[in-house]
Amino acid sequence: MLRRAGRSVDAARAAPDEDRIAAASVAVAEARILTTEAGLLAATRLLEYGGTSATGTEDGFDRHWRDVRTHTLHDSVRWKYQAVGRYHLTGERPPRHGAI
């Protein structure tokens, strides 16, 4: 998905029209959704598999979860689901103000 998003962004930069820009925005949003889900799952599993000792400060495993969570809050994914869904279901282009 990351490569697909990169190719879509490259295509939009090479020939910027409304359709290519919308497709690039959606491809990036889809990749962001996937990486958010994967990152939170991986960090959570790391803590689960490590048990209570994995939350101690000596190994710093808890830092991975906090880092992923901080990134997800900085660029909220919740609006991306709506924009991606609308694009695929109705063809509505996502907003161009950085909201997705």
JSON list of N, CA and C in Angstrom, two decimals, residues 13-47:
[
{"chain": "A", "resi": 13, "resn": "ARG", "atom": "N", "xyz": [1.69, 14.41, -8.99]},
{"chain": "A", "resi": 13, "resn": "ARG", "atom": "CA", "xyz": [2.66, 15.51, -9.11]},
{"chain": "A", "resi": 13, "resn": "ARG", "atom": "C", "xyz": [3.07, 15.72, -10.57]},
{"chain": "A", "resi": 14, "resn": "ALA", "atom": "N", "xyz": [3.15, 14.62, -11.33]},
{"chain": "A", "resi": 14, "resn": "ALA", "atom": "CA", "xyz": [3.56, 14.72, -12.73]},
{"chain": "A", "resi": 14, "resn": "ALA", "atom": "C", "xyz": [2.48, 15.36, -13.60]},
{"chain": "A", "resi": 15, "resn": "ALA", "atom": "N", "xyz": [1.24, 15.05, -13.31]},
{"chain": "A", "resi": 15, "resn": "ALA", "atom": "CA", "xyz": [0.12, 15.59, -14.08]},
{"chain": "A", "resi": 15, "resn": "ALA", "atom": "C", "xyz": [-1.02, 15.90, -13.12]},
{"chain": "A", "resi": 16, "resn": "PRO", "atom": "N", "xyz": [-0.94, 17.01, -12.43]},
{"chain": "A", "resi": 16, "resn": "PRO", "atom": "CA", "xyz": [-1.92, 17.30, -11.38]},
{"chain": "A", "resi": 16, "resn": "PRO", "atom": "C", "xyz": [-3.28, 17.72, -11.91]},
{"chain": "A", "resi": 17, "resn": "ASP", "atom": "N", "xyz": [-4.21, 16.80, -11.88]},
{"chain": "A", "resi": 17, "resn": "ASP", "atom": "CA", "xyz": [-5.60, 17.14, -12.16]},
{"chain": "A", "resi": 17, "resn": "ASP", "atom": "C", "xyz": [-6.43, 16.65, -10.97]},
{"chain": "A", "resi": 18, "resn": "GLU", "atom": "N", "xyz": [-7.69, 17.04, -10.93]},
{"chain": "A", "resi": 18, "resn": "GLU", "atom": "CA", "xyz": [-8.53, 16.74, -9.77]},
{"chain": "A", "resi": 18, "resn": "GLU", "atom": "C", "xyz": [-8.64, 15.23, -9.49]},
{"chain": "A", "resi": 19, "resn": "ASP", "atom": "N", "xyz": [-8.76, 14.43, -10.55]},
{"chain": "A", "resi": 19, "resn": "ASP", "atom": "CA", "xyz": [-8.90, 12.99, -10.35]},
{"chain": "A", "resi": 19, "resn": "ASP", "atom": "C", "xyz": [-7.63, 12.36, -9.78]},
{"chain": "A", "resi": 20, "resn": "ARG", "atom": "N", "xyz": [-6.48, 12.74, -10.32]},
{"chain": "A", "resi": 20, "resn": "ARG", "atom": "CA", "xyz": [-5.22, 12.18, -9.82]},
{"chain": "A", "resi": 20, "resn": "ARG", "atom": "C", "xyz": [-4.92, 12.63, -8.39]},
{"chain": "A", "resi": 21, "resn": "ILE", "atom": "N", "xyz": [-5.22, 13.87, -8.10]},
{"chain": "A", "resi": 21, "resn": "ILE", "atom": "CA", "xyz": [-5.00, 14.39, -6.75]},
{"chain": "A", "resi": 21, "resn": "ILE", "atom": "C", "xyz": [-5.91, 13.67, -5.76]},
{"chain": "A", "resi": 22, "resn": "ALA", "atom": "N", "xyz": [-7.16, 13.48, -6.13]},
{"chain": "A", "resi": 22, "resn": "ALA", "atom": "CA", "xyz": [-8.09, 12.76, -5.25]},
{"chain": "A", "resi": 22, "resn": "ALA", "atom": "C", "xyz": [-7.64, 11.32, -5.05]},
{"chain": "A", "resi": 23, "resn": "ALA", "atom": "N", "xyz": [-7.23, 10.66, -6.13]},
{"chain": "A", "resi": 23, "resn": "ALA", "atom": "CA", "xyz": [-6.76, 9.28, -6.02]},
{"chain": "A", "resi": 23, "resn": "ALA", "atom": "C", "xyz": [-5.52, 9.18, -5.14]},
{"chain": "A", "resi": 24, "resn": "ALA", "atom": "N", "xyz": [-4.63, 10.16, -5.26]},
{"chain": "A", "resi": 24, "resn": "ALA", "atom": "CA", "xyz": [-3.43, 10.17, -4.42]},
{"chain": "A", "resi": 24, "resn": "ALA", "atom": "C", "xyz": [-3.79, 10.38, -2.96]},
{"chain": "A", "resi": 25, "resn": "SER", "atom": "N", "xyz": [-4.69, 11.30, -2.69]},
{"chain": "A", "resi": 25, "resn": "SER", "atom": "CA", "xyz": [-5.12, 11.55, -1.31]},
{"chain": "A", "resi": 25, "resn": "SER", "atom": "C", "xyz": [-5.73, 10.30, -0.69]},
{"chain": "A", "resi": 26, "resn": "VAL", "atom": "N", "xyz": [-6.55, 9.61, -1.46]},
{"chain": "A", "resi": 26, "resn": "VAL", "atom": "CA", "xyz": [-7.19, 8.40, -0.96]},
{"chain": "A", "resi": 26, "resn": "VAL", "atom": "C", "xyz": [-6.17, 7.30, -0.76]},
{"chain": "A", "resi": 27, "resn": "ALA", "atom": "N", "xyz": [-5.25, 7.14, -1.68]},
{"chain": "A", "resi": 27, "resn": "ALA", "atom": "CA", "xyz": [-4.22, 6.10, -1.54]},
{"chain": "A", "resi": 27, "resn": "ALA", "atom": "C", "xyz": [-3.35, 6.34, -0.30]},
{"chain": "A", "resi": 28, "resn": "VAL", "atom": "N", "xyz": [-3.01, 7.59, -0.05]},
{"chain": "A", "resi": 28, "resn": "VAL", "atom": "CA", "xyz": [-2.22, 7.92, 1.14]},
{"chain": "A", "resi": 28, "resn": "VAL", "atom": "C", "xyz": [-3.06, 7.67, 2.40]},
{"chain": "A", "resi": 29, "resn": "ALA", "atom": "N", "xyz": [-4.33, 8.04, 2.37]},
{"chain": "A", "resi": 29, "resn": "ALA", "atom": "CA", "xyz": [-5.20, 7.80, 3.52]},
{"chain": "A", "resi": 29, "resn": "ALA", "atom": "C", "xyz": [-5.34, 6.30, 3.80]},
{"chain": "A", "resi": 30, "resn": "GLU", "atom": "N", "xyz": [-5.48, 5.51, 2.75]},
{"chain": "A", "resi": 30, "resn": "GLU", "atom": "CA", "xyz": [-5.58, 4.05, 2.93]},
{"chain": "A", "resi": 30, "resn": "GLU", "atom": "C", "xyz": [-4.31, 3.49, 3.55]},
{"chain": "A", "resi": 31, "resn": "ALA", "atom": "N", "xyz": [-3.16, 3.96, 3.09]},
{"chain": "A", "resi": 31, "resn": "ALA", "atom": "CA", "xyz": [-1.89, 3.50, 3.67]},
{"chain": "A", "resi": 31, "resn": "ALA", "atom": "C", "xyz": [-1.78, 3.94, 5.12]},
{"chain": "A", "resi": 32, "resn": "ARG", "atom": "N", "xyz": [-2.23, 5.13, 5.41]},
{"chain": "A", "resi": 32, "resn": "ARG", "atom": "CA", "xyz": [-2.18, 5.64, 6.79]},
{"chain": "A", "resi": 32, "resn": "ARG", "atom": "C", "xyz": [-3.09, 4.82, 7.70]},
{"chain": "A", "resi": 33, "resn": "ILE", "atom": "N", "xyz": [-4.26, 4.46, 7.21]},
{"chain": "A", "resi": 33, "resn": "ILE", "atom": "CA", "xyz": [-5.17, 3.62, 7.99]},
{"chain": "A", "resi": 33, "resn": "ILE", "atom": "C", "xyz": [-4.50, 2.28, 8.29]},
{"chain": "A", "resi": 34, "resn": "LEU", "atom": "N", "xyz": [-3.93, 1.67, 7.27]},
{"chain": "A", "resi": 34, "resn": "LEU", "atom": "CA", "xyz": [-3.29, 0.36, 7.44]},
{"chain": "A", "resi": 34, "resn": "LEU", "atom": "C", "xyz": [-2.11, 0.45, 8.40]},
{"chain": "A", "resi": 35, "resn": "THR", "atom": "N", "xyz": [-1.26, 1.45, 8.24]},
{"chain": "A", "resi": 35, "resn": "THR", "atom": "CA", "xyz": [-0.09, 1.53, 9.11]},
{"chain": "A", "resi": 35, "resn": "THR", "atom": "C", "xyz": [-0.47, 1.85, 10.55]},
{"chain": "A", "resi": 36, "resn": "THR", "atom": "N", "xyz": [-1.54, 2.61, 10.73]},
{"chain": "A", "resi": 36, "resn": "THR", "atom": "CA", "xyz": [-2.02, 2.88, 12.08]},
{"chain": "A", "resi": 36, "resn": "THR", "atom": "C", "xyz": [-2.49, 1.59, 12.74]},
{"chain": "A", "resi": 37, "resn": "GLU", "atom": "N", "xyz": [-3.33, 0.85, 12.03]},
{"chain": "A", "resi": 37, "resn": "GLU", "atom": "CA", "xyz": [-3.84, -0.42, 12.57]},
{"chain": "A", "resi": 37, "resn": "GLU", "atom": "C", "xyz": [-2.70, -1.39, 12.86]},
{"chain": "A", "resi": 38, "resn": "ALA", "atom": "N", "xyz": [-1.78, -1.53, 11.92]},
{"chain": "A", "resi": 38, "resn": "ALA", "atom": "CA", "xyz": [-0.67, -2.47, 12.08]},
{"chain": "A", "resi": 38, "resn": "ALA", "atom": "C", "xyz": [0.26, -2.05, 13.21]},
{"chain": "A", "resi": 39, "resn": "GLY", "atom": "N", "xyz": [0.56, -0.76, 13.29]},
{"chain": "A", "resi": 39, "resn": "GLY", "atom": "CA", "xyz": [1.45, -0.27, 14.33]},
{"chain": "A", "resi": 39, "resn": "GLY", "atom": "C", "xyz": [0.88, -0.46, 15.72]},
{"chain": "A", "resi": 40, "resn": "LEU", "atom": "N", "xyz": [-0.39, -0.10, 15.89]},
{"chain": "A", "resi": 40, "resn": "LEU", "atom": "CA", "xyz": [-1.01, -0.28, 17.20]},
{"chain": "A", "resi": 40, "resn": "LEU", "atom": "C", "xyz": [-1.11, -1.76, 17.57]},
{"chain": "A", "resi": 41, "resn": "LEU", "atom": "N", "xyz": [-1.46, -2.59, 16.60]},
{"chain": "A", "resi": 41, "resn": "LEU", "atom": "CA", "xyz": [-1.55, -4.03, 16.87]},
{"chain": "A", "resi": 41, "resn": "LEU", "atom": "C", "xyz": [-0.19, -4.61, 17.26]},
{"chain": "A", "resi": 42, "resn": "ALA", "atom": "N", "xyz": [0.84, -4.26, 16.50]},
{"chain": "A", "resi": 42, "resn": "ALA", "atom": "CA", "xyz": [2.18, -4.79, 16.79]},
{"chain": "A", "resi": 42, "resn": "ALA", "atom": "C", "xyz": [2.68, -4.33, 18.16]},
{"chain": "A", "resi": 43, "resn": "ALA", "atom": "N", "xyz": [2.50, -3.06, 18.47]},
{"chain": "A", "resi": 43, "resn": "ALA", "atom": "CA", "xyz": [2.96, -2.54, 19.75]},
{"chain": "A", "resi": 43, "resn": "ALA", "atom": "C", "xyz": [2.17, -3.14, 20.91]},
{"chain": "A", "resi": 44, "resn": "THR", "atom": "N", "xyz": [0.87, -3.31, 20.72]},
{"chain": "A", "resi": 44, "resn": "THR", "atom": "CA", "xyz": [0.04, -3.92, 21.75]},
{"chain": "A", "resi": 44, "resn": "THR", "atom": "C", "xyz": [0.43, -5.37, 21.98]},
{"chain": "A", "resi": 45, "resn": "ARG", "atom": "N", "xyz": [0.65, -6.10, 20.89]},
{"chain": "A", "resi": 45, "resn": "ARG", "atom": "CA", "xyz": [1.05, -7.51, 21.01]},
{"chain": "A", "resi": 45, "resn": "ARG", "atom": "C", "xyz": [2.40, -7.65, 21.70]},
{"chain": "A", "resi": 46, "resn": "LEU", "atom": "N", "xyz": [3.31, -6.73, 21.41]},
{"chain": "A", "resi": 46, "resn": "LEU", "atom": "CA", "xyz": [4.62, -6.76, 22.06]},
{"chain": "A", "resi": 46, "resn": "LEU", "atom": "C", "xyz": [4.45, -6.70, 23.58]},
{"chain": "A", "resi": 47, "resn": "LEU", "atom": "N", "xyz": [3.58, -5.82, 24.04]},
{"chain": "A", "resi": 47, "resn": "LEU", "atom": "CA", "xyz": [3.34, -5.71, 25.47]},
{"chain": "A", "resi": 47, "resn": "LEU", "atom": "C", "xyz": [2.61, -6.94, 26.01]}
]
